[in-house]
mmCIF file of C-alpha atoms in Angstrom:
data_model
loop_
_atom_site.group_PDB
_atom_site.id
_atom_site.type_symbol
_atom_site.label_atom_id
_atom_site.label_comp_id
_atom_site.label_asym_id
_atom_site.label_seq_id
_atom_site.Cartn_x
_atom_site.Cartn_y
_atom_site.Cartn_z
ATOM 1 C CA UNK H 21 124.229 130.073 113.081
ATOM 2 C CA UNK H 22 120.701 131.402 113.474
ATOM 3 C CA UNK H 23 118.596 128.686 115.188
ATOM 4 C CA UNK H 24 115.696 129.592 112.894
ATOM 5 C CA UNK H 25 117.737 128.921 109.737
ATOM 6 C CA UNK H 26 116.153 126.390 107.395
ATOM 7 C CA UNK H 27 118.386 125.144 104.571
ATOM 8 C CA UNK H 28 117.391 125.603 100.944
ATOM 9 C CA UNK H 29 115.748 122.579 99.245
ATOM 10 C CA UNK H 30 117.061 122.186 95.676
ATOM 11 C CA UNK H 31 114.545 120.597 93.284
ATOM 12 C CA UNK H 32 114.979 119.136 89.805
ATOM 13 C CA UNK H 33 111.752 119.202 87.775
ATOM 14 C CA UNK H 34 111.231 116.889 84.841
ATOM 15 C CA UNK H 35 107.982 117.753 83.038
ATOM 16 C CA UNK H 36 107.333 117.532 79.241
ATOM 17 C CA UNK H 37 104.736 120.283 78.980
ATOM 18 C CA UNK H 38 106.343 123.798 79.156
ATOM 19 C CA UNK H 39 103.239 125.612 80.476
ATOM 20 C CA UNK H 40 102.690 123.072 83.223
ATOM 21 C CA UNK H 41 106.373 122.975 84.040
ATOM 22 C CA UNK H 42 106.392 126.765 84.426
ATOM 23 C CA UNK H 43 103.250 126.636 86.573
ATOM 24 C CA UNK H 44 104.768 123.945 88.887
ATOM 25 C CA UNK H 45 107.992 126.030 89.262
ATOM 26 C CA UNK H 46 105.963 129.100 90.277
ATOM 27 C CA UNK H 47 103.897 127.084 92.728
ATOM 28 C CA UNK H 48 106.993 125.523 94.362
ATOM 29 C CA UNK H 49 108.861 128.798 94.588
ATOM 30 C CA UNK H 50 106.028 130.386 96.606
ATOM 31 C CA UNK H 51 107.758 128.557 99.446
ATOM 32 C CA UNK H 52 110.941 130.488 100.159
ATOM 33 C CA UNK H 53 112.827 127.328 101.179
ATOM 34 C CA UNK H 54 112.377 125.634 97.807
ATOM 35 C CA UNK H 55 114.666 126.441 94.890
ATOM 36 C CA UNK H 56 114.346 125.075 91.332
ATOM 37 C CA UNK H 57 117.886 123.913 90.587
ATOM 38 C CA UNK H 58 117.207 122.664 87.107
ATOM 39 C CA UNK H 59 114.498 121.508 84.805
ATOM 40 C CA UNK H 60 114.076 119.009 81.923
ATOM 41 C CA UNK H 61 111.430 117.727 79.602
ATOM 42 C CA UNK H 62 112.180 114.084 78.983
ATOM 43 C CA UNK H 63 113.436 110.956 80.689
ATOM 44 C CA UNK H 64 116.796 111.010 78.952
ATOM 45 C CA UNK H 65 117.672 114.283 80.766
ATOM 46 C CA UNK H 66 116.952 113.074 84.301
ATOM 47 C CA UNK H 67 120.261 111.326 85.073
ATOM 48 C CA UNK H 68 122.588 113.923 83.441
ATOM 49 C CA UNK H 69 120.796 116.774 85.149
ATOM 50 C CA UNK H 70 120.919 115.006 88.496
ATOM 51 C CA UNK H 71 124.674 114.385 88.079
ATOM 52 C CA UNK H 72 125.254 118.044 87.271
ATOM 53 C CA UNK H 73 123.090 119.633 89.969
ATOM 54 C CA UNK H 74 122.828 117.024 92.730
ATOM 55 C CA UNK H 75 119.320 118.225 93.852
ATOM 56 C CA UNK H 76 117.727 117.274 97.143
ATOM 57 C CA UNK H 77 114.526 116.108 95.371
ATOM 58 C CA UNK H 78 113.528 115.142 91.873
ATOM 59 C CA UNK H 79 109.944 115.763 90.787
ATOM 60 C CA UNK H 80 109.041 113.991 87.618
ATOM 61 C CA UNK H 81 106.078 113.195 85.427
ATOM 62 C CA UNK H 82 105.683 109.494 84.456
ATOM 63 C CA UNK H 83 104.429 110.072 80.945
ATOM 64 C CA UNK H 84 107.671 111.297 79.353
ATOM 65 C CA UNK H 85 108.808 111.236 75.745
ATOM 66 C CA UNK H 86 111.528 108.721 74.963
ATOM 67 C CA UNK H 87 112.543 106.972 78.166
ATOM 68 C CA UNK H 88 109.413 106.807 80.358
ATOM 69 C CA UNK H 89 109.365 107.971 83.954
ATOM 70 C CA UNK H 90 109.611 104.490 85.550
ATOM 71 C CA UNK H 91 112.664 103.609 83.466
ATOM 72 C CA UNK H 92 114.263 107.009 84.191
ATOM 73 C CA UNK H 93 113.677 106.657 87.953
ATOM 74 C CA UNK H 94 114.997 103.127 87.999
ATOM 75 C CA UNK H 95 118.178 104.187 86.163
ATOM 76 C CA UNK H 96 118.659 107.154 88.572
ATOM 77 C CA UNK H 97 118.293 104.977 91.679
ATOM 78 C CA UNK H 98 120.765 102.469 90.258
ATOM 79 C CA UNK H 99 123.395 105.209 89.890
ATOM 80 C CA UNK H 100 122.388 107.303 92.938
ATOM 81 C CA UNK H 101 120.688 105.108 95.573
ATOM 82 C CA UNK H 102 120.476 108.059 97.921
ATOM 83 C CA UNK H 103 118.405 110.151 95.462
ATOM 84 C CA UNK H 104 114.894 111.157 96.462
ATOM 85 C CA UNK H 105 112.179 111.099 93.783
ATOM 86 C CA UNK H 106 108.581 112.298 93.793
ATOM 87 C CA UNK H 107 106.268 111.261 90.962
ATOM 88 C CA UNK H 108 103.875 114.035 89.943
ATOM 89 C CA UNK H 109 101.304 112.878 87.445
ATOM 90 C CA UNK H 110 97.643 112.467 86.489
ATOM 91 C CA UNK H 111 98.052 108.662 86.350
ATOM 92 C CA UNK H 112 96.408 107.186 89.408
ATOM 93 C CA UNK H 113 96.383 103.487 88.481
ATOM 94 C CA UNK H 114 97.680 101.047 91.144
ATOM 95 C CA UNK H 115 99.946 99.502 88.468
ATOM 96 C CA UNK H 116 101.898 102.762 88.050
ATOM 97 C CA UNK H 117 102.085 103.429 91.800
ATOM 98 C CA UNK H 118 103.390 99.935 92.524
ATOM 99 C CA UNK H 119 105.966 100.067 89.742
ATOM 100 C CA UNK H 120 107.355 103.461 90.739
ATOM 101 C CA UNK H 121 107.618 102.579 94.415
ATOM 102 C CA UNK H 122 109.406 99.357 93.458
ATOM 103 C CA UNK H 123 111.685 101.386 91.212
ATOM 104 C CA UNK H 124 112.737 103.441 94.244
ATOM 105 C CA UNK H 125 110.502 106.550 94.232
ATOM 106 C CA UNK H 126 109.780 108.073 97.643
ATOM 107 C CA UNK H 127 106.362 109.467 96.812
ATOM 108 C CA UNK H 128 103.502 109.628 94.380
ATOM 109 C CA UNK H 129 101.562 112.854 93.877
ATOM 110 C CA UNK H 130 98.624 113.703 91.675
ATOM 111 C CA UNK H 131 98.470 116.927 89.717
ATOM 112 C CA UNK H 132 95.240 118.011 91.438
ATOM 113 C CA UNK H 133 97.164 118.697 94.660
ATOM 114 C CA UNK H 134 97.409 122.193 96.087
ATOM 115 C CA UNK H 135 100.732 123.977 96.590
ATOM 116 C CA UNK H 136 100.838 123.485 100.378
ATOM 117 C CA UNK H 137 100.400 119.698 99.979
ATOM 118 C CA UNK H 138 103.219 119.573 97.385
ATOM 119 C CA UNK H 139 105.527 121.438 99.770
ATOM 120 C CA UNK H 140 104.548 119.064 102.582
ATOM 121 C CA UNK H 141 105.376 116.101 100.368
ATOM 122 C CA UNK H 142 108.788 117.485 99.553
ATOM 123 C CA UNK H 143 109.593 118.045 103.246
ATOM 124 C CA UNK H 144 108.333 114.598 104.175
ATOM 125 C CA UNK H 145 110.524 112.734 101.648
ATOM 126 C CA UNK H 146 113.729 114.692 102.301
ATOM 127 C CA UNK H 147 113.311 113.703 105.943
ATOM 128 C CA UNK H 148 113.252 110.014 105.020
ATOM 129 C CA UNK H 149 109.508 109.530 104.812
ATOM 130 C CA UNK H 150 107.193 108.287 102.089
ATOM 131 C CA UNK H 151 104.383 110.444 100.756
ATOM 132 C CA UNK H 152 101.408 109.138 98.784
ATOM 133 C CA UNK H 153 98.509 111.293 97.686
ATOM 134 C CA UNK H 154 95.519 110.549 99.958
ATOM 135 C CA UNK H 155 93.546 109.050 97.081
ATOM 136 C CA UNK H 156 96.545 106.893 96.182
ATOM 137 C CA UNK H 157 97.009 105.781 99.799
ATOM 138 C CA UNK H 158 93.435 104.383 100.035
ATOM 139 C CA UNK H 159 93.563 102.682 96.617
ATOM 140 C CA UNK H 160 97.070 101.325 97.173
ATOM 141 C CA UNK H 161 96.191 99.780 100.534
ATOM 142 C CA UNK H 162 92.883 98.387 99.142
ATOM 143 C CA UNK H 163 94.689 96.709 96.273
ATOM 144 C CA UNK H 164 97.482 95.503 98.545
ATOM 145 C CA UNK H 165 94.860 93.934 100.785
ATOM 146 C CA UNK H 166 93.167 92.237 97.829
ATOM 147 C CA UNK H 167 96.456 90.800 96.602
ATOM 148 C CA UNK H 168 97.271 89.605 100.135
ATOM 149 C CA UNK H 169 93.965 87.785 100.374
ATOM 150 C CA UNK H 170 94.378 86.263 96.872
ATOM 151 C CA UNK H 171 97.758 84.886 97.981
ATOM 152 C CA UNK H 172 96.425 83.767 101.384
ATOM 153 C CA UNK H 173 98.947 85.967 103.042
ATOM 154 C CA UNK H 174 96.291 87.575 105.159
ATOM 155 C CA UNK H 175 98.453 90.608 105.945
ATOM 156 C CA UNK H 176 95.483 92.891 106.686
ATOM 157 C CA UNK H 177 92.732 90.346 107.555
ATOM 158 C CA UNK H 178 90.779 91.894 110.373
ATOM 159 C CA UNK H 179 88.467 89.850 112.580
ATOM 160 C CA UNK H 180 87.983 92.538 115.140
ATOM 161 C CA UNK H 181 88.662 96.260 115.328
ATOM 162 C CA UNK H 182 90.251 97.357 118.632
ATOM 163 C CA UNK H 183 90.572 101.083 119.036
ATOM 164 C CA UNK H 184 94.047 102.001 120.338
ATOM 165 C CA UNK H 185 92.883 103.930 123.412
ATOM 166 C CA UNK H 186 95.864 102.617 125.303
ATOM 167 C CA UNK H 187 97.986 104.840 123.040
ATOM 168 C CA UNK H 188 95.781 107.520 121.465
ATOM 169 C CA UNK H 189 93.019 109.789 122.687
ATOM 170 C CA UNK H 190 89.490 109.258 121.248
ATOM 171 C CA UNK H 191 89.956 112.194 118.872
ATOM 172 C CA UNK H 192 93.326 110.934 117.691
ATOM 173 C CA UNK H 193 91.857 107.527 117.023
ATOM 174 C CA UNK H 194 89.141 109.247 114.997
ATOM 175 C CA UNK H 195 91.842 111.084 112.986
ATOM 176 C CA UNK H 196 93.648 107.794 112.518
ATOM 177 C CA UNK H 197 90.609 106.161 110.962
ATOM 178 C CA UNK H 198 90.088 109.124 108.625
ATOM 179 C CA UNK H 199 93.742 108.863 107.555
ATOM 180 C CA UNK H 200 93.096 105.236 106.706
ATOM 181 C CA UNK H 201 90.079 106.379 104.693
ATOM 182 C CA UNK H 202 92.458 108.489 102.571
ATOM 183 C CA UNK H 203 91.454 111.876 103.824
ATOM 184 C CA UNK H 204 93.656 114.885 103.212
ATOM 185 C CA UNK H 205 94.281 117.493 105.898
ATOM 186 C CA UNK H 206 91.577 119.664 104.304
ATOM 187 C CA UNK H 207 89.089 116.798 104.264
ATOM 188 C CA UNK H 208 89.964 115.962 107.906
ATOM 189 C CA UNK H 209 89.460 119.560 108.862
ATOM 190 C CA UNK H 210 85.989 119.610 107.248
ATOM 191 C CA UNK H 211 84.952 116.232 108.608
ATOM 192 C CA UNK H 212 85.871 117.011 112.166
ATOM 193 C CA UNK H 213 85.058 120.752 112.032
ATOM 194 C CA UNK H 214 88.479 121.777 113.239
ATOM 195 C CA UNK H 215 91.250 123.953 111.754
ATOM 196 C CA UNK H 216 93.915 122.529 109.488
ATOM 197 C CA UNK H 217 96.480 123.578 112.126
ATOM 198 C CA UNK H 218 94.714 121.436 114.688
ATOM 199 C CA UNK H 219 94.606 118.543 112.165
ATOM 200 C CA UNK H 220 98.363 118.819 111.630
ATOM 201 C CA UNK H 221 98.924 118.873 115.394
ATOM 202 C CA UNK H 222 96.837 115.659 115.765
ATOM 203 C CA UNK H 223 98.736 113.930 112.937
ATOM 204 C CA UNK H 224 102.118 114.987 114.411
ATOM 205 C CA UNK H 225 101.079 113.579 117.815
ATOM 206 C CA UNK H 226 99.960 110.298 116.231
ATOM 207 C CA UNK H 227 103.287 109.991 114.391
ATOM 208 C CA UNK H 228 105.184 110.665 117.597
ATOM 209 C CA UNK H 229 103.161 108.230 119.699
ATOM 210 C CA UNK H 230 103.474 105.464 117.079
ATOM 211 C CA UNK H 231 107.142 106.164 116.506
ATOM 212 C CA UNK H 232 106.745 106.535 112.722
ATOM 213 C CA UNK H 233 107.812 109.055 110.111
ATOM 214 C CA UNK H 234 104.806 109.570 107.877
ATOM 215 C CA UNK H 235 101.101 108.968 107.544
ATOM 216 C CA UNK H 236 101.448 106.056 105.082
ATOM 217 C CA UNK H 237 103.487 104.124 107.620
ATOM 218 C CA UNK H 238 100.932 105.016 110.299
ATOM 219 C CA UNK H 239 98.023 103.679 108.230
ATOM 220 C CA UNK H 240 99.821 100.449 107.311
ATOM 221 C CA UNK H 241 100.748 99.843 110.954
ATOM 222 C CA UNK H 242 97.246 100.676 112.182
ATOM 223 C CA UNK H 243 95.699 98.219 109.727
ATOM 224 C CA UNK H 244 98.086 95.477 110.767
ATOM 225 C CA UNK H 245 97.256 96.167 114.414
ATOM 226 C CA UNK H 246 93.510 96.120 113.692
ATOM 227 C CA UNK H 247 93.067 99.689 114.937
ATOM 228 C CA UNK H 248 91.254 100.914 111.838
ATOM 229 C CA UNK H 249 88.968 99.522 109.197
ATOM 230 C CA UNK H 250 89.868 99.301 105.528
ATOM 231 C CA UNK H 251 86.533 100.548 104.221
#
């Protein structure tokens, strides 16, 4: 087999608005590795379509007619625990994020994302990672910290910030803090005046050095270790 071969990624799209559904399909299929296996428009269709097509990834809106997205995802995970689901919505409230992650979703995306970021999210979750939109990451961790403090858990209480120079270079530590701030690759590129390719290289190196799969895990671990500020 050709060593450069990359397998096709089959995607099931559940989106109630035809124009937006068509636009999402076109955006996804600009990546030659992504194939739209099936599409639906309501929560009732998610499970039957998954059974029929067995896609690698499900991308679904939360605000669906009939059975809502959270209920549909929960039902799917109950029947197919191995299924991989990405939420793709305009709803950015912590309540929705928390409920969908608890239901078994592997990622939460916002509809303002660009096509490259959506493709990155798909590739992250099919490799076992979790992907949260940068805005969601920051708000999720902030709310998680507030709840921890309310319950006296103290999961992210930080008395002192110690930069991880024993593990990361100064520039990698700077990238790590910006990841904790919720910066996207584009925002990192602009903040540090470096190319997006260089940003991705730094993020990959941080993941490798910390032995983690995705940036959300990196941020959580860095907060627990006191390597970054939650600001």
